[in-house]
Amino acid sequence: MTHHVTIPRIGAAEAWRKAARGYLFAGIPPEQITWGGIDSPPGLFDEPGTVPIPGTVTVPRDFIALANSVVWHADPSRFARLYGLLWRLRDNPGLMSDRGDRDLARLRQMEKNVHRCQHKMKAFVRFREVGDATAARRSFAAWFEPTHHTVEPTVQFFRRRFADMDWRILTPDVSAIFENGSVRLVEDKFDPQLPDDASEQLWITYFRNIFNPARLKVQAMQSEMPKKYWKNLPETAAIPELISTAPARARAMAAAAPTLPSRRAQRIQARVSSLASAWDGPAASLPAAIHACARCPLHLNATQAVPGEGPTNARLMIVGEQPGDQEDLQGRPFVGPAGQLFDEIAHSVGLDRREAFVTNAVKHFKFEPRGKRRLHKRASTSEISHCRWWLDAELASVKPRLIVAMGATAVEALTGSGTGILTRRGKIERTPAGQDVLITVHPAYLLRLPDADRRAEEIEKFRADLKIASDTTAIRA
Ligand code: URA
């Protein structure tokens, strides 16, 4: 005997679930059941099924999600395919993760088709006003032709989205009617001829405005907005003209595009904007202002800000990267291992650190906690540029004859680019404001070099760089 099950169009998911559980519980194999919609009557030897009362059956959660989508597919074999898989799951509960299973693969494909159709419905339903535009609750209708039976599983989306108006989504299949806050599904046939209204023109204008002729890709556009939907989308009236005029409009856009200012103009602009926003308090209150700085989040974790120190009329300014662990705790620049190495080498070329103004490009210690240690982290370009405010204030107050920029961060802060230090070192460049900057490496780089010979070599080069600074500013130890 073959059981014939009729699944209604509305409420199909619930009806299929109930029948499948009943037949599964009763142990009826797939070959003894034919599944049809209300349009497919039972065959000659089919028994109109009295669905057995379901008991408890255990079904993988993954299958339930799959079935909840596939039941809305237009393929008439969907109910039988789902039941076939459900039957096989009894003996093989791991089947849902078997990527090589052809039945499952086909159902997954169907699930995808349904999801895509739901997505298209959300994107391409276009309401037109059908009631009195001045009524308290306005009334709209849309004609839509879905590929699968997706009105029912998608209706909640529209209910949430358009809760403050009455609407109907009419289709050749099931239609949804939302009135006074409640939704119902009907199978009535409707006339798809809806009146044009003002929102029609609105859609066309909107589409014209978002259409970028320079990005026109007709195939991609048609796969996102398939032609079958075009007839119900007001904006598609504009598509042929927009496509045919796209090349000319793209050329016109390119011709009208503003050109970038020259490099010189950019430099002047940078200088003007840095001058415009310069710190203008008295020099003596600068350290206190730096201590109170909260211009970027680095102040949140550091112990304190570390302002520059030294004579405010120094001829030489030494700029490092940022305070390290020791500097953060003591509140003074270059007092840790890198500072000690710097002092030693500077002294060897007759450069007295006490006569220079010593500071950093970034005033707060940036680190990553690792157990009890705080590991130095390089400041980002944005942190460097936030802190430029203070470095500029120090430069404006000290007005050094020469600045020594040690390491990429200092060089970036002072010249705008921190790359290629090893080829730029030992040379004097200019800040955007026109001050002389001698480029060199950071003493911490020397400390990190693992190879003793290489380290000795690099220390000699660093010494030579500091000698240039010493000679240029003639500060004697
Ligand atoms: N490294 C720096 O760049 N500055 C300091 O103050 C200490 C270490």
CSV table of C-alpha atoms and ligand atoms in Angstrom, one decimal:
chain,number,residue,atom,x,y,z
A,1,MET,CA,0.0,0.0,0.0
A,2,THR,CA,1.2,3.5,-0.8
A,3,HIS,CA,0.3,6.4,1.4
A,4,HIS,CA,-0.4,9.7,-0.3
A,5,VAL,CA,0.2,12.8,1.7
A,6,THR,CA,-1.2,16.2,0.6
A,7,ILE,CA,0.8,19.2,1.8
A,8,PRO,CA,-1.1,22.5,1.7
A,9,ARG,CA,0.5,25.6,0.2
A,10,ILE,CA,0.0,27.6,3.4
A,11,GLY,CA,1.5,26.1,6.5
A,12,ALA,CA,3.5,23.6,4.4
A,13,ALA,CA,6.4,23.4,6.8
A,14,GLU,CA,4.2,22.5,9.8
A,15,ALA,CA,2.2,20.0,7.8
A,16,TRP,CA,5.2,18.3,6.3
A,17,ARG,CA,7.0,18.1,9.8
A,18,LYS,CA,3.9,16.6,11.4
A,19,ALA,CA,3.4,14.0,8.6
A,20,ALA,CA,7.1,13.1,8.4
A,21,ARG,CA,7.3,12.5,12.2
A,22,GLY,CA,4.2,10.4,12.1
A,23,TYR,CA,5.4,8.2,9.3
A,24,LEU,CA,8.9,7.9,10.7
A,25,PHE,CA,7.5,6.9,14.1
A,26,ALA,CA,5.3,4.3,12.5
A,27,GLY,CA,8.3,2.9,10.6
A,28,ILE,CA,6.8,3.6,7.1
A,29,PRO,CA,9.7,3.6,4.5
A,30,PRO,CA,10.0,6.4,1.9
A,31,GLU,CA,9.0,4.0,-1.0
A,32,GLN,CA,5.6,3.6,0.6
A,33,ILE,CA,4.8,7.3,0.6
A,34,THR,CA,4.0,9.7,-2.2
A,35,TRP,CA,4.1,13.4,-1.3
A,36,GLY,CA,2.2,16.0,-3.2
A,37,GLY,CA,0.9,19.5,-2.9
A,38,ILE,CA,-2.7,20.3,-3.4
A,39,ASP,CA,-2.2,20.4,-7.1
A,40,SER,CA,-1.0,16.8,-7.3
A,41,PRO,CA,-3.8,14.4,-6.6
A,42,PRO,CA,-3.1,10.8,-5.4
A,43,GLY,CA,-2.2,8.1,-7.9
A,44,LEU,CA,-4.5,5.2,-8.8
A,45,PHE,CA,-3.1,3.0,-6.1
A,46,ASP,CA,-2.5,5.6,-3.5
A,47,GLU,CA,-4.4,5.6,-0.2
A,48,PRO,CA,-5.3,9.1,0.9
A,49,GLY,CA,-3.0,9.0,4.0
A,50,THR,CA,-4.3,9.1,7.5
A,51,VAL,CA,-1.1,10.4,9.0
A,52,PRO,CA,-0.1,8.2,12.0
A,53,ILE,CA,0.0,10.0,15.3
A,54,PRO,CA,3.6,10.9,15.9
A,55,GLY,CA,5.5,9.9,19.0
A,56,THR,CA,8.9,11.1,20.0
A,57,VAL,CA,11.5,10.9,17.3
A,58,THR,CA,14.9,12.4,17.6
A,59,VAL,CA,16.1,14.4,14.6
A,60,PRO,CA,19.4,16.3,14.3
A,61,ARG,CA,19.0,20.0,14.7
A,62,ASP,CA,20.9,20.6,11.5
A,63,PHE,CA,18.3,18.6,9.6
A,64,ILE,CA,15.4,20.6,11.0
A,65,ALA,CA,17.0,23.9,9.8
A,66,LEU,CA,17.5,22.3,6.4
A,67,ALA,CA,13.9,21.1,6.1
A,68,ASN,CA,12.6,24.4,7.3
A,69,SER,CA,14.0,26.0,4.1
A,70,VAL,CA,13.7,23.2,1.6
A,71,VAL,CA,10.0,22.8,2.1
A,72,TRP,CA,9.6,26.2,0.4
A,73,HIS,CA,11.4,25.1,-2.7
A,74,ALA,CA,9.4,24.8,-6.0
A,75,ASP,CA,10.7,21.4,-6.9
A,76,PRO,CA,7.7,18.9,-6.4
A,77,SER,CA,10.2,16.2,-5.2
A,78,ARG,CA,11.2,18.3,-2.1
A,79,PHE,CA,9.0,16.5,0.4
A,80,ALA,CA,10.0,13.1,-0.7
A,81,ARG,CA,13.7,14.0,-0.8
A,82,LEU,CA,13.5,15.3,2.8
A,83,TYR,CA,11.7,12.3,4.0
A,84,GLY,CA,14.3,10.0,2.3
A,85,LEU,CA,17.1,11.7,4.1
A,86,LEU,CA,15.2,11.7,7.4
A,87,TRP,CA,14.7,8.0,7.0
A,88,ARG,CA,18.4,7.4,6.4
A,89,LEU,CA,19.3,9.5,9.4
A,90,ARG,CA,17.7,6.8,11.6
A,91,ASP,CA,20.7,4.5,11.0
A,92,ASN,CA,23.3,7.0,10.3
A,93,PRO,CA,23.1,10.1,12.5
A,94,GLY,CA,26.4,11.4,11.2
A,95,LEU,CA,25.0,11.7,7.7
A,96,MET,CA,24.4,15.5,8.1
A,97,SER,CA,28.1,16.1,8.0
A,98,ASP,CA,28.9,13.8,5.1
A,99,ARG,CA,30.0,16.1,2.4
A,100,GLY,CA,30.1,13.3,-0.2
A,101,ASP,CA,26.4,12.3,0.2
A,102,ARG,CA,24.6,13.1,-3.0
A,103,ASP,CA,21.1,13.3,-1.5
A,104,LEU,CA,22.3,15.7,1.2
A,105,ALA,CA,24.2,17.7,-1.4
A,106,ARG,CA,21.1,18.1,-3.5
A,107,LEU,CA,19.1,19.3,-0.5
A,108,ARG,CA,21.8,21.7,0.4
A,109,GLN,CA,21.6,23.2,-3.1
A,110,MET,CA,17.8,23.5,-2.7
A,111,GLU,CA,18.3,25.2,0.6
A,112,LYS,CA,20.6,27.7,-1.0
A,113,ASN,CA,18.1,28.4,-3.8
A,114,VAL,CA,15.4,29.2,-1.2
A,115,HIS,CA,17.7,31.5,0.7
A,116,ARG,CA,18.6,33.3,-2.4
A,117,CYS,CA,15.0,33.7,-3.4
A,118,GLN,CA,14.2,35.1,0.1
A,119,HIS,CA,17.1,37.6,-0.3
A,120,LYS,CA,15.7,38.7,-3.7
A,121,MET,CA,12.3,39.1,-2.3
A,122,LYS,CA,13.6,41.4,0.5
A,123,ALA,CA,15.5,43.4,-2.1
A,124,PHE,CA,13.1,43.6,-4.9
A,125,VAL,CA,9.6,44.0,-3.5
A,126,ARG,CA,8.4,47.5,-4.5
A,127,PHE,CA,5.3,48.9,-2.8
A,128,ARG,CA,3.0,51.3,-4.6
A,129,GLU,CA,0.5,53.4,-2.7
A,130,VAL,CA,-3.0,52.0,-3.3
A,131,GLY,CA,-5.0,53.8,-0.6
A,132,ASP,CA,-5.7,57.4,0.4
A,133,ALA,CA,-2.3,59.1,0.9
A,134,THR,CA,-3.8,61.3,3.7
A,135,ALA,CA,-5.3,58.4,5.7
A,136,ALA,CA,-4.0,57.8,9.2
A,137,ARG,CA,-2.8,54.4,8.1
A,138,ARG,CA,-1.5,54.4,4.6
A,139,SER,CA,-2.0,51.4,2.3
A,140,PHE,CA,0.5,49.8,-0.2
A,141,ALA,CA,0.6,46.9,-2.5
A,142,ALA,CA,3.4,45.1,-4.3
A,143,TRP,CA,3.3,42.5,-7.1
A,144,PHE,CA,6.1,40.0,-6.9
A,145,GLU,CA,6.9,36.7,-8.7
A,146,PRO,CA,9.1,34.6,-6.5
A,147,THR,CA,10.9,31.5,-8.0
A,148,HIS,CA,10.1,29.4,-4.9
A,149,HIS,CA,7.3,29.6,-2.3
A,150,THR,CA,9.0,32.2,-0.2
A,151,VAL,CA,6.2,34.5,0.8
A,152,GLU,CA,5.4,32.6,4.0
A,153,PRO,CA,9.0,32.2,5.4
A,154,THR,CA,9.8,35.8,4.5
A,155,VAL,CA,6.7,37.5,5.7
A,156,GLN,CA,7.9,38.3,9.2
A,157,PHE,CA,10.7,40.3,7.8
A,158,PHE,CA,8.2,42.6,6.1
A,159,ARG,CA,6.0,42.7,9.1
A,160,ARG,CA,8.8,44.0,11.2
A,161,ARG,CA,10.1,46.4,8.5
A,162,PHE,CA,6.8,47.9,7.6
A,163,ALA,CA,4.8,47.7,10.8
A,164,ASP,CA,3.3,51.2,10.6
A,165,MET,CA,1.4,50.8,7.3
A,166,ASP,CA,-1.0,48.4,5.7
A,167,TRP,CA,0.4,46.4,2.9
A,168,ARG,CA,-0.1,43.4,0.6
A,169,ILE,CA,2.5,41.4,-1.2
A,170,LEU,CA,0.6,39.8,-4.0
A,171,THR,CA,2.1,36.9,-6.0
A,172,PRO,CA,0.8,34.2,-8.4
A,173,ASP,CA,1.2,31.8,-5.5
A,174,VAL,CA,0.5,32.7,-1.9
A,175,SER,CA,-0.1,36.4,-1.0
A,176,ALA,CA,0.5,38.2,2.3
A,177,ILE,CA,-1.9,40.8,3.7
A,178,PHE,CA,-1.0,43.0,6.6
A,179,GLU,CA,-3.8,45.0,8.1
A,180,ASN,CA,-3.9,46.8,11.4
A,181,GLY,CA,-0.9,45.0,12.8
A,182,SER,CA,-1.8,41.4,11.9
A,183,VAL,CA,-0.7,39.4,8.9
A,184,ARG,CA,-2.6,36.7,7.0
A,185,LEU,CA,-1.7,34.5,4.1
A,186,VAL,CA,-4.2,33.9,1.3
A,187,GLU,CA,-4.3,31.9,-1.9
A,188,ASP,CA,-6.6,34.2,-3.8
A,189,LYS,CA,-5.7,35.2,-7.4
A,190,PHE,CA,-5.0,38.9,-7.8
A,191,ASP,CA,-4.7,41.3,-10.7
A,192,PRO,CA,-1.0,42.3,-10.9
A,193,GLN,CA,-1.9,45.7,-12.5
A,194,LEU,CA,-1.1,48.1,-9.7
A,195,PRO,CA,-1.4,51.8,-10.2
A,196,ASP,CA,1.7,53.9,-10.6
A,197,ASP,CA,2.3,56.3,-7.8
A,198,ALA,CA,4.8,58.8,-6.6
A,199,SER,CA,7.1,56.3,-5.0
A,200,GLU,CA,7.6,54.9,-8.5
A,201,GLN,CA,9.4,58.1,-9.6
A,202,LEU,CA,11.2,58.1,-6.3
A,203,TRP,CA,12.7,54.6,-7.0
A,204,ILE,CA,13.9,55.8,-10.5
A,205,THR,CA,15.5,58.9,-9.1
A,206,TYR,CA,17.2,56.9,-6.3
A,207,PHE,CA,18.5,54.4,-8.8
A,208,ARG,CA,19.8,57.1,-11.1
A,209,ASN,CA,21.7,58.6,-8.2
A,210,ILE,CA,23.4,55.5,-7.0
A,211,PHE,CA,24.3,54.3,-10.5
A,212,ASN,CA,28.0,54.8,-11.1
A,213,PRO,CA,28.7,54.8,-14.8
A,214,ALA,CA,32.5,54.2,-14.2
A,215,ARG,CA,31.7,51.0,-12.4
A,216,LEU,CA,29.2,49.5,-14.8
A,217,LYS,CA,29.4,45.7,-15.1
A,218,VAL,CA,26.3,44.6,-16.9
A,219,GLN,CA,26.8,40.9,-16.1
A,220,ALA,CA,27.3,41.4,-12.4
A,221,MET,CA,24.3,43.8,-12.3
A,222,GLN,CA,22.1,41.2,-14.0
A,223,SER,CA,23.2,38.4,-11.7
A,224,GLU,CA,22.4,40.6,-8.6
A,225,MET,CA,19.2,41.9,-10.1
A,226,PRO,CA,18.0,39.1,-12.5
A,227,LYS,CA,16.0,40.3,-15.5
A,228,LYS,CA,13.0,38.3,-14.4
A,229,TYR,CA,12.4,40.8,-11.6
A,230,TRP,CA,12.8,43.8,-13.9
A,231,LYS,CA,9.3,44.2,-15.0
A,232,ASN,CA,8.1,44.8,-11.4
A,233,LEU,CA,10.9,47.2,-10.5
A,234,PRO,CA,10.1,50.8,-11.4
A,235,GLU,CA,13.8,51.8,-11.5
A,236,THR,CA,14.6,49.3,-14.3
A,237,ALA,CA,12.9,51.7,-16.7
A,238,ALA,CA,16.0,53.8,-16.4
A,239,ILE,CA,18.5,51.0,-17.0
A,240,PRO,CA,18.8,50.8,-20.8
A,241,GLU,CA,19.4,54.5,-21.0
A,242,LEU,CA,21.9,54.5,-18.1
A,243,ILE,CA,23.8,51.6,-19.7
A,244,SER,CA,24.0,53.2,-23.1
A,245,THR,CA,25.2,56.5,-21.8
A,246,ALA,CA,27.6,55.1,-19.2
A,247,PRO,CA,30.9,55.3,-21.2
A,248,ALA,CA,30.3,59.0,-22.0
A,249,ARG,CA,29.3,59.8,-18.5
A,250,ALA,CA,32.3,58.0,-17.1
A,251,ARG,CA,34.6,60.0,-19.4
A,252,ALA,CA,32.9,63.2,-18.3
A,253,MET,CA,33.4,62.3,-14.6
A,254,ALA,CA,37.1,61.6,-15.2
A,255,ALA,CA,37.5,64.9,-17.0
A,256,ALA,CA,35.7,66.8,-14.2
A,257,ALA,CA,37.6,65.1,-11.4
A,258,PRO,CA,39.7,67.5,-9.3
A,259,THR,CA,43.5,67.0,-9.7
A,260,LEU,CA,45.7,66.6,-6.6
A,261,PRO,CA,47.7,69.6,-5.5
A,262,SER,CA,51.4,69.6,-6.3
A,263,ARG,CA,53.8,68.1,-3.7
A,264,ARG,CA,55.0,71.7,-3.0
A,265,ALA,CA,51.5,72.8,-2.4
A,266,GLN,CA,50.8,69.8,-0.2
A,267,ARG,CA,53.9,70.7,1.9
A,268,ILE,CA,52.8,74.3,2.3
A,269,GLN,CA,49.4,73.1,3.2
A,270,ALA,CA,50.8,70.8,5.9
A,271,ARG,CA,52.9,73.6,7.3
A,272,VAL,CA,50.1,76.1,7.4
A,273,SER,CA,47.8,73.6,9.1
A,274,SER,CA,50.4,72.7,11.7
A,275,LEU,CA,51.1,76.4,12.4
A,276,ALA,CA,47.4,77.1,12.6
A,277,SER,CA,46.9,74.5,15.4
A,278,ALA,CA,50.2,75.1,17.3
A,279,TRP,CA,50.2,75.1,21.1
A,280,ASP,CA,50.4,78.7,22.2
A,281,GLY,CA,50.8,78.5,25.9
A,282,PRO,CA,53.9,79.8,27.8
A,283,ALA,CA,57.0,77.6,27.4
A,284,ALA,CA,57.3,77.1,31.1
A,285,SER,CA,53.9,75.4,31.3
A,286,LEU,CA,54.5,73.0,28.5
A,287,PRO,CA,55.7,70.0,30.7
A,288,ALA,CA,52.5,70.3,32.8
A,289,ALA,CA,50.3,70.5,29.7
A,290,ILE,CA,52.1,67.3,28.3
A,291,HIS,CA,51.5,65.6,31.7
A,292,ALA,CA,47.7,66.3,31.3
A,293,CYS,CA,47.6,65.0,27.7
A,294,ALA,CA,44.7,62.7,26.7
A,295,ARG,CA,44.8,63.4,23.0
A,296,CYS,CA,45.1,59.6,22.2
A,297,PRO,CA,44.4,56.5,24.2
A,298,LEU,CA,48.1,55.8,25.1
A,299,HIS,CA,47.7,57.9,28.3
A,300,LEU,CA,45.3,55.3,29.7
A,301,ASN,CA,48.0,52.6,30.4
A,302,ALA,CA,51.2,54.6,30.8
A,303,THR,CA,52.3,55.6,34.3
A,304,GLN,CA,52.8,59.2,33.2
A,305,ALA,CA,53.7,61.3,30.2
A,306,VAL,CA,57.4,62.0,29.7
A,307,PRO,CA,58.0,65.5,28.4
A,308,GLY,CA,61.3,66.6,26.9
A,309,GLU,CA,64.1,68.0,29.2
A,310,GLY,CA,67.0,70.3,28.8
A,311,PRO,CA,67.7,74.0,28.3
A,312,THR,CA,64.8,75.7,26.5
A,313,ASN,CA,67.4,77.6,24.4
A,314,ALA,CA,69.4,74.5,23.4
A,315,ARG,CA,71.1,74.5,20.0
A,316,LEU,CA,70.5,70.8,19.6
A,317,MET,CA,67.4,68.8,20.1
A,318,ILE,CA,67.6,65.0,20.3
A,319,VAL,CA,64.4,63.2,19.4
A,320,GLY,CA,63.8,59.5,20.3
A,321,GLU,CA,60.8,57.3,19.8
A,322,GLN,CA,58.8,57.0,23.0
A,323,PRO,CA,59.6,56.5,26.7
A,324,GLY,CA,60.6,52.9,27.6
A,325,ASP,CA,59.8,51.0,30.8
A,326,GLN,CA,62.4,52.9,32.9
A,327,GLU,CA,61.5,56.3,31.5
A,328,ASP,CA,57.8,55.7,32.1
A,329,LEU,CA,58.5,54.9,35.7
A,330,GLN,CA,60.9,57.8,36.3
A,331,GLY,CA,59.2,60.4,34.1
A,332,ARG,CA,62.5,61.4,32.4
A,333,PRO,CA,63.6,60.6,28.8
A,334,PHE,CA,66.5,58.3,27.9
A,335,VAL,CA,67.4,57.1,31.4
A,336,GLY,CA,67.1,53.4,30.6
A,337,PRO,CA,69.6,51.1,28.7
A,338,ALA,CA,69.2,52.9,25.3
A,339,GLY,CA,69.7,56.3,27.1
A,340,GLN,CA,72.9,55.0,28.8
A,341,LEU,CA,74.3,53.8,25.5
A,342,PHE,CA,73.4,57.1,23.9
A,343,ASP,CA,75.1,59.1,26.7
A,344,GLU,CA,78.3,57.1,26.4
A,345,ILE,CA,78.6,57.5,22.6
A,346,ALA,CA,77.6,61.1,22.7
A,347,HIS,CA,80.3,61.8,25.4
A,348,SER,CA,82.9,60.1,23.2
A,349,VAL,CA,82.4,62.7,20.4
A,350,GLY,CA,82.4,65.6,22.8
A,351,LEU,CA,78.6,66.0,22.9
A,352,ASP,CA,77.3,66.9,26.3
A,353,ARG,CA,73.7,65.7,26.7
A,354,ARG,CA,73.0,68.2,29.4
A,355,GLU,CA,73.3,71.0,26.8
A,356,ALA,CA,70.8,69.4,24.4
A,357,PHE,CA,67.1,69.3,24.7
A,358,VAL,CA,66.2,65.6,24.8
A,359,THR,CA,62.7,64.4,24.0
A,360,ASN,CA,60.6,61.8,22.2
A,361,ALA,CA,58.2,61.8,19.3
A,362,VAL,CA,55.6,60.1,21.4
A,363,LYS,CA,55.3,61.1,25.0
A,364,HIS,CA,53.6,58.1,26.5
A,365,PHE,CA,55.0,54.5,26.8
A,366,LYS,CA,53.1,52.1,24.6
A,367,PHE,CA,53.5,48.5,25.7
A,368,GLU,CA,52.0,45.0,25.8
A,369,PRO,CA,51.9,43.3,29.2
A,370,ARG,CA,53.7,39.9,29.1
A,371,GLY,CA,53.6,38.3,32.5
A,372,LYS,CA,55.3,40.8,34.8
A,373,ARG,CA,57.1,42.5,31.9
A,374,ARG,CA,55.9,45.4,29.7
A,375,LEU,CA,57.0,44.8,26.2
A,376,HIS,CA,57.6,47.9,24.1
A,377,LYS,CA,55.1,48.3,21.1
A,378,ARG,CA,55.7,50.6,18.2
A,379,ALA,CA,53.5,53.7,18.1
A,380,SER,CA,51.1,53.8,15.1
A,381,THR,CA,51.1,56.6,12.6
A,382,SER,CA,48.0,58.1,14.1
A,383,GLU,CA,49.5,58.1,17.6
A,384,ILE,CA,52.6,59.7,16.2
A,385,SER,CA,50.6,62.4,14.5
A,386,HIS,CA,48.5,63.1,17.6
A,387,CYS,CA,51.7,63.6,19.6
A,388,ARG,CA,53.2,65.8,16.9
A,389,TRP,CA,51.3,68.6,18.6
A,390,TRP,CA,53.7,68.4,21.6
A,391,LEU,CA,56.8,67.9,19.6
A,392,ASP,CA,55.9,70.9,17.5
A,393,ALA,CA,55.3,72.9,20.7
A,394,GLU,CA,58.7,71.8,22.0
A,395,LEU,CA,60.4,72.7,18.7
A,396,ALA,CA,58.6,76.1,18.7
A,397,SER,CA,59.7,76.8,22.2
A,398,VAL,CA,63.4,75.6,21.9
A,399,LYS,CA,64.1,76.6,18.3
A,400,PRO,CA,67.1,74.4,18.0
A,401,ARG,CA,69.7,74.9,15.3
A,402,LEU,CA,69.7,71.1,14.6
A,403,ILE,CA,67.5,68.2,15.4
A,404,VAL,CA,68.8,64.7,15.6
A,405,ALA,CA,66.0,62.2,14.8
A,406,MET,CA,66.9,58.8,16.1
A,407,GLY,CA,65.0,55.8,14.6
A,408,ALA,CA,62.0,55.5,12.3
A,409,THR,CA,59.3,56.9,14.7
A,410,ALA,CA,61.3,60.2,15.2
A,411,VAL,CA,62.1,60.4,11.5
A,412,GLU,CA,58.5,59.9,10.6
A,413,ALA,CA,57.3,62.5,13.1
A,414,LEU,CA,59.8,65.0,11.8
A,415,THR,CA,59.9,64.4,8.1
A,416,GLY,CA,56.6,62.7,7.3
A,417,SER,CA,58.3,59.4,6.3
A,418,GLY,CA,60.1,56.9,8.5
A,419,THR,CA,61.2,54.5,5.8
A,420,GLY,CA,64.7,53.9,4.5
A,421,ILE,CA,66.6,55.1,7.6
A,422,LEU,CA,69.7,53.1,6.8
A,423,THR,CA,70.2,54.9,3.5
A,424,ARG,CA,69.1,58.3,4.8
A,425,ARG,CA,71.3,58.2,8.0
A,426,GLY,CA,74.1,60.7,8.4
A,427,LYS,CA,72.4,63.2,6.2
A,428,ILE,CA,70.6,66.4,7.1
A,429,GLU,CA,67.0,66.8,5.9
A,430,ARG,CA,64.4,69.4,6.5
A,431,THR,CA,61.2,69.3,8.6
A,432,PRO,CA,58.0,70.6,6.8
A,433,ALA,CA,58.6,73.8,8.8
A,434,GLY,CA,62.1,74.1,7.3
A,435,GLN,CA,64.3,73.0,10.4
A,436,ASP,CA,67.4,70.9,9.8
A,437,VAL,CA,67.1,67.3,10.9
A,438,LEU,CA,70.0,64.9,11.0
A,439,ILE,CA,68.8,61.3,10.5
A,440,THR,CA,70.2,58.4,12.4
A,441,VAL,CA,69.3,55.1,13.9
A,442,HIS,CA,67.9,54.5,17.4
A,443,PRO,CA,70.4,53.4,20.1
A,444,ALA,CA,68.0,50.6,21.1
A,445,TYR,CA,68.6,49.2,17.6
A,446,LEU,CA,72.3,48.9,18.4
A,447,LEU,CA,71.4,47.1,21.6
A,448,ARG,CA,69.3,44.5,19.8
A,449,LEU,CA,71.9,43.5,17.2
A,450,PRO,CA,72.9,39.9,18.1
A,451,ASP,CA,76.2,39.8,16.2
A,452,ALA,CA,79.1,41.5,18.2
A,453,ASP,CA,81.1,42.5,15.0
A,454,ARG,CA,78.0,44.0,13.4
A,455,ARG,CA,77.1,45.8,16.6
A,456,ALA,CA,80.6,47.3,16.8
A,457,GLU,CA,80.4,48.4,13.2
A,458,GLU,CA,77.0,50.0,13.7
A,459,ILE,CA,78.1,51.7,16.9
A,460,GLU,CA,80.9,53.3,14.9
A,461,LYS,CA,78.4,54.6,12.3
A,462,PHE,CA,76.2,56.0,15.1
A,463,ARG,CA,79.2,57.7,16.6
A,464,ALA,CA,80.0,59.3,13.2
A,465,ASP,CA,76.4,60.6,13.0
A,466,LEU,CA,76.6,62.1,16.5
A,467,LYS,CA,79.9,63.7,15.6
A,468,ILE,CA,78.2,65.5,12.7
A,469,ALA,CA,75.7,66.8,15.3
A,470,SER,CA,78.4,67.8,17.7
A,471,ASP,CA,80.4,69.6,15.0
A,472,THR,CA,77.3,71.3,13.6
A,473,THR,CA,76.2,72.7,16.9
A,474,ALA,CA,79.6,72.9,18.6
A,475,ILE,CA,78.4,71.7,22.0
A,476,ARG,CA,81.5,70.5,23.8
A,477,ALA,CA,81.6,68.1,26.7
B,1,URA,N1,63.8,55.0,23.8
B,1,URA,C1,63.3,56.2,23.4
B,1,URA,O1,63.1,56.4,22.2
B,1,URA,N2,63.2,57.2,24.3
B,1,URA,C2,63.4,57.0,25.5
B,1,URA,O2,63.2,58.0,26.3
B,1,URA,C3,63.9,55.8,26.0
B,1,URA,C4,64.1,54.8,25.1
